Amino acid sequence: MLDNPVPRTILIADDSFFIRLILQSLAEEAGWKVVALSETGVEAVNAFRQHRPDLVTLDLVMPELGGLEALA
């Protein structure tokens, strides 16, 4: 756990439920506040616009919009 009193925020985007769960667990153990979990690139873009997280993880291959396209 970090000494930072204000949790850093993260958005996790992956079409695999299990990968999202693993990344969420690792992020929370490291002191991150998970603000959104997205299954598609479109969901990730919308969640980013809503939450403006400090960090985003993007799977490269997702339905509707891939990670590289979502990044753009």
JSON list of N, CA and C in Angstrom, two decimals:
[
{"chain": "A", "resi": 1, "resn": "MET", "atom": "N", "xyz": [0.85, -1.18, 0.00]},
{"chain": "A", "resi": 1, "resn": "MET", "atom": "CA", "xyz": [0.00, 0.00, 0.00]},
{"chain": "A", "resi": 1, "resn": "MET", "atom": "C", "xyz": [0.89, 1.24, 0.00]},
{"chain": "A", "resi": 2, "resn": "LEU", "atom": "N", "xyz": [0.49, 2.23, -0.76]},
{"chain": "A", "resi": 2, "resn": "LEU", "atom": "CA", "xyz": [1.25, 3.46, -0.85]},
{"chain": "A", "resi": 2, "resn": "LEU", "atom": "C", "xyz": [0.88, 4.41, 0.27]},
{"chain": "A", "resi": 3, "resn": "ASP", "atom": "N", "xyz": [1.78, 5.35, 0.57]},
{"chain": "A", "resi": 3, "resn": "ASP", "atom": "CA", "xyz": [1.54, 6.33, 1.62]},
{"chain": "A", "resi": 3, "resn": "ASP", "atom": "C", "xyz": [0.68, 7.49, 1.15]},
{"chain": "A", "resi": 4, "resn": "ASN", "atom": "N", "xyz": [0.36, 7.55, -0.14]},
{"chain": "A", "resi": 4, "resn": "ASN", "atom": "CA", "xyz": [-0.43, 8.63, -0.70]},
{"chain": "A", "resi": 4, "resn": "ASN", "atom": "C", "xyz": [-1.85, 8.57, -0.14]},
{"chain": "A", "resi": 5, "resn": "PRO", "atom": "N", "xyz": [-2.30, 9.64, 0.57]},
{"chain": "A", "resi": 5, "resn": "PRO", "atom": "CA", "xyz": [-3.64, 9.62, 1.17]},
{"chain": "A", "resi": 5, "resn": "PRO", "atom": "C", "xyz": [-4.76, 9.71, 0.14]},
{"chain": "A", "resi": 6, "resn": "VAL", "atom": "N", "xyz": [-4.49, 10.26, -1.04]},
{"chain": "A", "resi": 6, "resn": "VAL", "atom": "CA", "xyz": [-5.50, 10.35, -2.09]},
{"chain": "A", "resi": 6, "resn": "VAL", "atom": "C", "xyz": [-5.25, 9.21, -3.07]},
{"chain": "A", "resi": 7, "resn": "PRO", "atom": "N", "xyz": [-6.19, 8.28, -3.18]},
{"chain": "A", "resi": 7, "resn": "PRO", "atom": "CA", "xyz": [-5.96, 7.15, -4.07]},
{"chain": "A", "resi": 7, "resn": "PRO", "atom": "C", "xyz": [-5.86, 7.60, -5.53]},
{"chain": "A", "resi": 8, "resn": "ARG", "atom": "N", "xyz": [-4.92, 7.01, -6.22]},
{"chain": "A", "resi": 8, "resn": "ARG", "atom": "CA", "xyz": [-4.82, 7.24, -7.65]},
{"chain": "A", "resi": 8, "resn": "ARG", "atom": "C", "xyz": [-5.91, 6.40, -8.31]},
{"chain": "A", "resi": 9, "resn": "THR", "atom": "N", "xyz": [-6.41, 6.88, -9.42]},
{"chain": "A", "resi": 9, "resn": "THR", "atom": "CA", "xyz": [-7.54, 6.20, -10.06]},
{"chain": "A", "resi": 9, "resn": "THR", "atom": "C", "xyz": [-7.10, 5.47, -11.32]},
{"chain": "A", "resi": 10, "resn": "ILE", "atom": "N", "xyz": [-7.79, 4.37, -11.61]},
{"chain": "A", "resi": 10, "resn": "ILE", "atom": "CA", "xyz": [-7.47, 3.53, -12.75]},
{"chain": "A", "resi": 10, "resn": "ILE", "atom": "C", "xyz": [-8.75, 3.02, -13.41]},
{"chain": "A", "resi": 11, "resn": "LEU", "atom": "N", "xyz": [-8.70, 2.93, -14.72]},
{"chain": "A", "resi": 11, "resn": "LEU", "atom": "CA", "xyz": [-9.75, 2.32, -15.52]},
{"chain": "A", "resi": 11, "resn": "LEU", "atom": "C", "xyz": [-9.16, 1.06, -16.14]},
{"chain": "A", "resi": 12, "resn": "ILE", "atom": "N", "xyz": [-9.84, -0.05, -16.03]},
{"chain": "A", "resi": 12, "resn": "ILE", "atom": "CA", "xyz": [-9.36, -1.33, -16.56]},
{"chain": "A", "resi": 12, "resn": "ILE", "atom": "C", "xyz": [-10.29, -1.75, -17.70]},
{"chain": "A", "resi": 13, "resn": "ALA", "atom": "N", "xyz": [-9.73, -1.94, -18.89]},
{"chain": "A", "resi": 13, "resn": "ALA", "atom": "CA", "xyz": [-10.52, -2.33, -20.05]},
{"chain": "A", "resi": 13, "resn": "ALA", "atom": "C", "xyz": [-9.95, -3.62, -20.64]},
{"chain": "A", "resi": 14, "resn": "ASP", "atom": "N", "xyz": [-10.76, -4.66, -20.59]},
{"chain": "A", "resi": 14, "resn": "ASP", "atom": "CA", "xyz": [-10.37, -5.96, -21.14]},
{"chain": "A", "resi": 14, "resn": "ASP", "atom": "C", "xyz": [-11.64, -6.76, -21.38]},
{"chain": "A", "resi": 15, "resn": "ASP", "atom": "N", "xyz": [-11.70, -7.49, -22.49]},
{"chain": "A", "resi": 15, "resn": "ASP", "atom": "CA", "xyz": [-12.91, -8.26, -22.76]},
{"chain": "A", "resi": 15, "resn": "ASP", "atom": "C", "xyz": [-12.97, -9.56, -21.97]},
{"chain": "A", "resi": 16, "resn": "SER", "atom": "N", "xyz": [-11.90, -9.91, -21.30]},
{"chain": "A", "resi": 16, "resn": "SER", "atom": "CA", "xyz": [-11.89, -11.12, -20.46]},
{"chain": "A", "resi": 16, "resn": "SER", "atom": "C", "xyz": [-12.27, -10.76, -19.02]},
{"chain": "A", "resi": 17, "resn": "PHE", "atom": "N", "xyz": [-13.36, -11.36, -18.56]},
{"chain": "A", "resi": 17, "resn": "PHE", "atom": "CA", "xyz": [-13.82, -11.13, -17.19]},
{"chain": "A", "resi": 17, "resn": "PHE", "atom": "C", "xyz": [-12.71, -11.46, -16.17]},
{"chain": "A", "resi": 18, "resn": "PHE", "atom": "N", "xyz": [-12.01, -12.57, -16.38]},
{"chain": "A", "resi": 18, "resn": "PHE", "atom": "CA", "xyz": [-10.99, -13.00, -15.42]},
{"chain": "A", "resi": 18, "resn": "PHE", "atom": "C", "xyz": [-9.79, -12.05, -15.40]},
{"chain": "A", "resi": 19, "resn": "ILE", "atom": "N", "xyz": [-9.40, -11.53, -16.55]},
{"chain": "A", "resi": 19, "resn": "ILE", "atom": "CA", "xyz": [-8.29, -10.57, -16.59]},
{"chain": "A", "resi": 19, "resn": "ILE", "atom": "C", "xyz": [-8.69, -9.29, -15.87]},
{"chain": "A", "resi": 20, "resn": "ARG", "atom": "N", "xyz": [-9.93, -8.83, -16.10]},
{"chain": "A", "resi": 20, "resn": "ARG", "atom": "CA", "xyz": [-10.40, -7.64, -15.38]},
{"chain": "A", "resi": 20, "resn": "ARG", "atom": "C", "xyz": [-10.34, -7.85, -13.88]},
{"chain": "A", "resi": 21, "resn": "LEU", "atom": "N", "xyz": [-10.78, -9.03, -13.43]},
{"chain": "A", "resi": 21, "resn": "LEU", "atom": "CA", "xyz": [-10.76, -9.34, -12.00]},
{"chain": "A", "resi": 21, "resn": "LEU", "atom": "C", "xyz": [-9.34, -9.35, -11.44]},
{"chain": "A", "resi": 22, "resn": "ILE", "atom": "N", "xyz": [-8.43, -9.98, -12.15]},
{"chain": "A", "resi": 22, "resn": "ILE", "atom": "CA", "xyz": [-7.03, -10.06, -11.71]},
{"chain": "A", "resi": 22, "resn": "ILE", "atom": "C", "xyz": [-6.42, -8.66, -11.65]},
{"chain": "A", "resi": 23, "resn": "LEU", "atom": "N", "xyz": [-6.60, -7.88, -12.71]},
{"chain": "A", "resi": 23, "resn": "LEU", "atom": "CA", "xyz": [-6.04, -6.53, -12.73]},
{"chain": "A", "resi": 23, "resn": "LEU", "atom": "C", "xyz": [-6.65, -5.65, -11.65]},
{"chain": "A", "resi": 24, "resn": "GLN", "atom": "N", "xyz": [-7.95, -5.80, -11.41]},
{"chain": "A", "resi": 24, "resn": "GLN", "atom": "CA", "xyz": [-8.60, -5.03, -10.36]},
{"chain": "A", "resi": 24, "resn": "GLN", "atom": "C", "xyz": [-8.00, -5.38, -9.00]},
{"chain": "A", "resi": 25, "resn": "SER", "atom": "N", "xyz": [-7.83, -6.65, -8.74]},
{"chain": "A", "resi": 25, "resn": "SER", "atom": "CA", "xyz": [-7.26, -7.09, -7.47]},
{"chain": "A", "resi": 25, "resn": "SER", "atom": "C", "xyz": [-5.85, -6.55, -7.29]},
{"chain": "A", "resi": 26, "resn": "LEU", "atom": "N", "xyz": [-5.03, -6.67, -8.31]},
{"chain": "A", "resi": 26, "resn": "LEU", "atom": "CA", "xyz": [-3.65, -6.17, -8.23]},
{"chain": "A", "resi": 26, "resn": "LEU", "atom": "C", "xyz": [-3.61, -4.66, -8.02]},
{"chain": "A", "resi": 27, "resn": "ALA", "atom": "N", "xyz": [-4.46, -3.94, -8.74]},
{"chain": "A", "resi": 27, "resn": "ALA", "atom": "CA", "xyz": [-4.49, -2.48, -8.62]},
{"chain": "A", "resi": 27, "resn": "ALA", "atom": "C", "xyz": [-4.91, -2.06, -7.22]},
{"chain": "A", "resi": 28, "resn": "GLU", "atom": "N", "xyz": [-5.95, -2.69, -6.71]},
{"chain": "A", "resi": 28, "resn": "GLU", "atom": "CA", "xyz": [-6.43, -2.32, -5.37]},
{"chain": "A", "resi": 28, "resn": "GLU", "atom": "C", "xyz": [-5.41, -2.66, -4.30]},
{"chain": "A", "resi": 29, "resn": "GLU", "atom": "N", "xyz": [-4.73, -3.79, -4.44]},
{"chain": "A", "resi": 29, "resn": "GLU", "atom": "CA", "xyz": [-3.67, -4.15, -3.49]},
{"chain": "A", "resi": 29, "resn": "GLU", "atom": "C", "xyz": [-2.54, -3.13, -3.51]},
{"chain": "A", "resi": 30, "resn": "ALA", "atom": "N", "xyz": [-2.31, -2.50, -4.65]},
{"chain": "A", "resi": 30, "resn": "ALA", "atom": "CA", "xyz": [-1.25, -1.50, -4.79]},
{"chain": "A", "resi": 30, "resn": "ALA", "atom": "C", "xyz": [-1.72, -0.09, -4.41]},
{"chain": "A", "resi": 31, "resn": "GLY", "atom": "N", "xyz": [-2.97, 0.03, -3.98]},
{"chain": "A", "resi": 31, "resn": "GLY", "atom": "CA", "xyz": [-3.46, 1.32, -3.51]},
{"chain": "A", "resi": 31, "resn": "GLY", "atom": "C", "xyz": [-4.21, 2.15, -4.54]},
{"chain": "A", "resi": 32, "resn": "TRP", "atom": "N", "xyz": [-4.52, 1.58, -5.69]},
{"chain": "A", "resi": 32, "resn": "TRP", "atom": "CA", "xyz": [-5.27, 2.29, -6.73]},
{"chain": "A", "resi": 32, "resn": "TRP", "atom": "C", "xyz": [-6.76, 2.18, -6.45]},
{"chain": "A", "resi": 33, "resn": "LYS", "atom": "N", "xyz": [-7.50, 3.19, -6.84]},
{"chain": "A", "resi": 33, "resn": "LYS", "atom": "CA", "xyz": [-8.96, 3.16, -6.78]},
{"chain": "A", "resi": 33, "resn": "LYS", "atom": "C", "xyz": [-9.46, 2.85, -8.19]},
{"chain": "A", "resi": 34, "resn": "VAL", "atom": "N", "xyz": [-10.10, 1.71, -8.37]},
{"chain": "A", "resi": 34, "resn": "VAL", "atom": "CA", "xyz": [-10.63, 1.32, -9.67]},
{"chain": "A", "resi": 34, "resn": "VAL", "atom": "C", "xyz": [-11.95, 2.06, -9.87]},
{"chain": "A", "resi": 35, "resn": "VAL", "atom": "N", "xyz": [-11.99, 2.96, -10.86]},
{"chain": "A", "resi": 35, "resn": "VAL", "atom": "CA", "xyz": [-13.19, 3.76, -11.09]},
{"chain": "A", "resi": 35, "resn": "VAL", "atom": "C", "xyz": [-14.11, 3.15, -12.14]},
{"chain": "A", "resi": 36, "resn": "ALA", "atom": "N", "xyz": [-13.58, 2.25, -12.97]},
{"chain": "A", "resi": 36, "resn": "ALA", "atom": "CA", "xyz": [-14.41, 1.62, -13.99]},
{"chain": "A", "resi": 36, "resn": "ALA", "atom": "C", "xyz": [-13.75, 0.36, -14.52]},
{"chain": "A", "resi": 37, "resn": "LEU", "atom": "N", "xyz": [-14.61, -0.60, -14.87]},
{"chain": "A", "resi": 37, "resn": "LEU", "atom": "CA", "xyz": [-14.19, -1.83, -15.54]},
{"chain": "A", "resi": 37, "resn": "LEU", "atom": "C", "xyz": [-14.96, -1.88, -16.85]},
{"chain": "A", "resi": 38, "resn": "SER", "atom": "N", "xyz": [-14.25, -1.96, -17.97]},
{"chain": "A", "resi": 38, "resn": "SER", "atom": "CA", "xyz": [-14.90, -1.94, -19.27]},
{"chain": "A", "resi": 38, "resn": "SER", "atom": "C", "xyz": [-14.60, -3.22, -20.03]},
{"chain": "A", "resi": 39, "resn": "GLU", "atom": "N", "xyz": [-15.62, -3.69, -20.75]},
{"chain": "A", "resi": 39, "resn": "GLU", "atom": "CA", "xyz": [-15.49, -4.92, -21.53]},
{"chain": "A", "resi": 39, "resn": "GLU", "atom": "C", "xyz": [-15.19, -4.65, -23.00]},
{"chain": "A", "resi": 40, "resn": "THR", "atom": "N", "xyz": [-15.51, -3.46, -23.48]},
{"chain": "A", "resi": 40, "resn": "THR", "atom": "CA", "xyz": [-15.27, -3.11, -24.88]},
{"chain": "A", "resi": 40, "resn": "THR", "atom": "C", "xyz": [-14.53, -1.78, -24.96]},
{"chain": "A", "resi": 41, "resn": "GLY", "atom": "N", "xyz": [-13.98, -1.52, -26.14]},
{"chain": "A", "resi": 41, "resn": "GLY", "atom": "CA", "xyz": [-13.29, -0.26, -26.34]},
{"chain": "A", "resi": 41, "resn": "GLY", "atom": "C", "xyz": [-14.23, 0.93, -26.25]},
{"chain": "A", "resi": 42, "resn": "VAL", "atom": "N", "xyz": [-15.44, 0.76, -26.73]},
{"chain": "A", "resi": 42, "resn": "VAL", "atom": "CA", "xyz": [-16.43, 1.85, -26.65]},
{"chain": "A", "resi": 42, "resn": "VAL", "atom": "C", "xyz": [-16.75, 2.15, -25.19]},
{"chain": "A", "resi": 43, "resn": "GLU", "atom": "N", "xyz": [-16.95, 1.11, -24.38]},
{"chain": "A", "resi": 43, "resn": "GLU", "atom": "CA", "xyz": [-17.20, 1.32, -22.95]},
{"chain": "A", "resi": 43, "resn": "GLU", "atom": "C", "xyz": [-16.01, 2.03, -22.30]},
{"chain": "A", "resi": 44, "resn": "ALA", "atom": "N", "xyz": [-14.80, 1.65, -22.70]},
{"chain": "A", "resi": 44, "resn": "ALA", "atom": "CA", "xyz": [-13.59, 2.26, -22.13]},
{"chain": "A", "resi": 44, "resn": "ALA", "atom": "C", "xyz": [-13.52, 3.75, -22.44]},
{"chain": "A", "resi": 45, "resn": "VAL", "atom": "N", "xyz": [-13.80, 4.12, -23.68]},
{"chain": "A", "resi": 45, "resn": "VAL", "atom": "CA", "xyz": [-13.77, 5.53, -24.07]},
{"chain": "A", "resi": 45, "resn": "VAL", "atom": "C", "xyz": [-14.82, 6.31, -23.27]},
{"chain": "A", "resi": 46, "resn": "ASN", "atom": "N", "xyz": [-16.02, 5.77, -23.16]},
{"chain": "A", "resi": 46, "resn": "ASN", "atom": "CA", "xyz": [-17.08, 6.45, -22.40]},
{"chain": "A", "resi": 46, "resn": "ASN", "atom": "C", "xyz": [-16.72, 6.56, -20.92]},
{"chain": "A", "resi": 47, "resn": "ALA", "atom": "N", "xyz": [-16.15, 5.50, -20.36]},
{"chain": "A", "resi": 47, "resn": "ALA", "atom": "CA", "xyz": [-15.75, 5.53, -18.94]},
{"chain": "A", "resi": 47, "resn": "ALA", "atom": "C", "xyz": [-14.62, 6.53, -18.72]},
{"chain": "A", "resi": 48, "resn": "PHE", "atom": "N", "xyz": [-13.69, 6.61, -19.68]},
{"chain": "A", "resi": 48, "resn": "PHE", "atom": "CA", "xyz": [-12.60, 7.58, -19.56]},
{"chain": "A", "resi": 48, "resn": "PHE", "atom": "C", "xyz": [-13.15, 9.00, -19.54]},
{"chain": "A", "resi": 49, "resn": "ARG", "atom": "N", "xyz": [-14.07, 9.28, -20.44]},
{"chain": "A", "resi": 49, "resn": "ARG", "atom": "CA", "xyz": [-14.67, 10.62, -20.49]},
{"chain": "A", "resi": 49, "resn": "ARG", "atom": "C", "xyz": [-15.39, 10.97, -19.20]},
{"chain": "A", "resi": 50, "resn": "GLN", "atom": "N", "xyz": [-16.02, 9.97, -18.59]},
{"chain": "A", "resi": 50, "resn": "GLN", "atom": "CA", "xyz": [-16.78, 10.21, -17.36]},
{"chain": "A", "resi": 50, "resn": "GLN", "atom": "C", "xyz": [-15.87, 10.36, -16.14]},
{"chain": "A", "resi": 51, "resn": "HIS", "atom": "N", "xyz": [-14.85, 9.51, -16.02]},
{"chain": "A", "resi": 51, "resn": "HIS", "atom": "CA", "xyz": [-14.06, 9.45, -14.78]},
{"chain": "A", "resi": 51, "resn": "HIS", "atom": "C", "xyz": [-12.70, 10.14, -14.85]},
{"chain": "A", "resi": 52, "resn": "ARG", "atom": "N", "xyz": [-12.15, 10.33, -16.04]},
{"chain": "A", "resi": 52, "resn": "ARG", "atom": "CA", "xyz": [-10.81, 10.93, -16.20]},
{"chain": "A", "resi": 52, "resn": "ARG", "atom": "C", "xyz": [-9.79, 10.31, -15.24]},
{"chain": "A", "resi": 53, "resn": "PRO", "atom": "N", "xyz": [-9.57, 9.00, -15.33]},
{"chain": "A", "resi": 53, "resn": "PRO", "atom": "CA", "xyz": [-8.65, 8.33, -14.41]},
{"chain": "A", "resi": 53, "resn": "PRO", "atom": "C", "xyz": [-7.20, 8.73, -14.65]},
{"chain": "A", "resi": 54, "resn": "ASP", "atom": "N", "xyz": [-6.37, 8.46, -13.65]},
{"chain": "A", "resi": 54, "resn": "ASP", "atom": "CA", "xyz": [-4.93, 8.73, -13.75]},
{"chain": "A", "resi": 54, "resn": "ASP", "atom": "C", "xyz": [-4.23, 7.71, -14.65]},
{"chain": "A", "resi": 55, "resn": "LEU", "atom": "N", "xyz": [-4.77, 6.50, -14.72]},
{"chain": "A", "resi": 55, "resn": "LEU", "atom": "CA", "xyz": [-4.16, 5.42, -15.49]},
{"chain": "A", "resi": 55, "resn": "LEU", "atom": "C", "xyz": [-5.24, 4.60, -16.16]},
{"chain": "A", "resi": 56, "resn": "VAL", "atom": "N", "xyz": [-4.96, 4.11, -17.37]},
{"chain": "A", "resi": 56, "resn": "VAL", "atom": "CA", "xyz": [-5.88, 3.25, -18.10]},
{"chain": "A", "resi": 56, "resn": "VAL", "atom": "C", "xyz": [-5.11, 2.03, -18.58]},
{"chain": "A", "resi": 57, "resn": "THR", "atom": "N", "xyz": [-5.67, 0.84, -18.37]},
{"chain": "A", "resi": 57, "resn": "THR", "atom": "CA", "xyz": [-5.12, -0.36, -18.99]},
{"chain": "A", "resi": 57, "resn": "THR", "atom": "C", "xyz": [-6.07, -0.73, -20.12]},
{"chain": "A", "resi": 58, "resn": "LEU", "atom": "N", "xyz": [-5.51, -1.02, -21.29]},
{"chain": "A", "resi": 58, "resn": "LEU", "atom": "CA", "xyz": [-6.31, -1.34, -22.46]},
{"chain": "A", "resi": 58, "resn": "LEU", "atom": "C", "xyz": [-5.84, -2.65, -23.08]},
{"chain": "A", "resi": 59, "resn": "ASP", "atom": "N", "xyz": [-6.75, -3.58, -23.23]},
{"chain": "A", "resi": 59, "resn": "ASP", "atom": "CA", "xyz": [-6.50, -4.77, -24.01]},
{"chain": "A", "resi": 59, "resn": "ASP", "atom": "C", "xyz": [-6.41, -4.34, -25.47]},
{"chain": "A", "resi": 60, "resn": "LEU", "atom": "N", "xyz": [-5.51, -4.94, -26.23]},
{"chain": "A", "resi": 60, "resn": "LEU", "atom": "CA", "xyz": [-5.38, -4.56, -27.63]},
{"chain": "A", "resi": 60, "resn": "LEU", "atom": "C", "xyz": [-6.53, -5.05, -28.49]},
{"chain": "A", "resi": 61, "resn": "VAL", "atom": "N", "xyz": [-7.07, -6.23, -28.17]},
{"chain": "A", "resi": 61, "resn": "VAL", "atom": "CA", "xyz": [-8.14, -6.81, -28.98]},
{"chain": "A", "resi": 61, "resn": "VAL", "atom": "C", "xyz": [-9.41, -6.91, -28.13]},
{"chain": "A", "resi": 62, "resn": "MET", "atom": "N", "xyz": [-10.37, -6.04, -28.43]},
{"chain": "A", "resi": 62, "resn": "MET", "atom": "CA", "xyz": [-11.65, -6.02, -27.73]},
{"chain": "A", "resi": 62, "resn": "MET", "atom": "C", "xyz": [-12.77, -5.84, -28.75]},
{"chain": "A", "resi": 63, "resn": "PRO", "atom": "N", "xyz": [-13.99, -6.23, -28.39]},
{"chain": "A", "resi": 63, "resn": "PRO", "atom": "CA", "xyz": [-15.13, -6.01, -29.30]},
{"chain": "A", "resi": 63, "resn": "PRO", "atom": "C", "xyz": [-15.39, -4.52, -29.52]},
{"chain": "A", "resi": 64, "resn": "GLU", "atom": "N", "xyz": [-15.96, -4.22, -30.67]},
{"chain": "A", "resi": 64, "resn": "GLU", "atom": "CA", "xyz": [-16.41, -2.89, -31.05]},
{"chain": "A", "resi": 64, "resn": "GLU", "atom": "C", "xyz": [-15.27, -1.93, -31.38]},
{"chain": "A", "resi": 65, "resn": "LEU", "atom": "N", "xyz": [-14.24, -1.90, -30.54]},
{"chain": "A", "resi": 65, "resn": "LEU", "atom": "CA", "xyz": [-13.13, -0.96, -30.72]},
{"chain": "A", "resi": 65, "resn": "LEU", "atom": "C", "xyz": [-11.93, -1.52, -29.98]},
{"chain": "A", "resi": 66, "resn": "GLY", "atom": "N", "xyz": [-10.83, -1.72, -30.67]},
{"chain": "A", "resi": 66, "resn": "GLY", "atom": "CA", "xyz": [-9.64, -2.26, -30.04]},
{"chain": "A", "resi": 66, "resn": "GLY", "atom": "C", "xyz": [-8.94, -1.24, -29.17]},
{"chain": "A", "resi": 67, "resn": "GLY", "atom": "N", "xyz": [-7.98, -1.69, -28.39]},
{"chain": "A", "resi": 67, "resn": "GLY", "atom": "CA", "xyz": [-7.27, -0.81, -27.47]},
{"chain": "A", "resi": 67, "resn": "GLY", "atom": "C", "xyz": [-6.53, 0.32, -28.16]},
{"chain": "A", "resi": 68, "resn": "LEU", "atom": "N", "xyz": [-5.86, 0.06, -29.29]},
{"chain": "A", "resi": 68, "resn": "LEU", "atom": "CA", "xyz": [-5.15, 1.11, -29.98]},
{"chain": "A", "resi": 68, "resn": "LEU", "atom": "C", "xyz": [-6.10, 2.16, -30.56]},
{"chain": "A", "resi": 69, "resn": "GLU", "atom": "N", "xyz": [-7.24, 1.71, -31.07]},
{"chain": "A", "resi": 69, "resn": "GLU", "atom": "CA", "xyz": [-8.23, 2.64, -31.59]},
{"chain": "A", "resi": 69, "resn": "GLU", "atom": "C", "xyz": [-8.85, 3.45, -30.44]},
{"chain": "A", "resi": 70, "resn": "ALA", "atom": "N", "xyz": [-9.10, 2.83, -29.33]},
{"chain": "A", "resi": 70, "resn": "ALA", "atom": "CA", "xyz": [-9.65, 3.53, -28.16]},
{"chain": "A", "resi": 70, "resn": "ALA", "atom": "C", "xyz": [-8.64, 4.57, -27.64]},
{"chain": "A", "resi": 71, "resn": "LEU", "atom": "N", "xyz": [-7.38, 4.22, -27.68]},
{"chain": "A", "resi": 71, "resn": "LEU", "atom": "CA", "xyz": [-6.32, 5.13, -27.23]},
{"chain": "A", "resi": 71, "resn": "LEU", "atom": "C", "xyz": [-6.29, 6.40, -28.07]},
{"chain": "A", "resi": 72, "resn": "ALA", "atom": "N", "xyz": [-6.49, 6.21, -29.37]},
{"chain": "A", "resi": 72, "resn": "ALA", "atom": "CA", "xyz": [-6.47, 7.38, -30.27]},
{"chain": "A", "resi": 72, "resn": "ALA", "atom": "C", "xyz": [-7.61, 8.33, -29.93]}
]
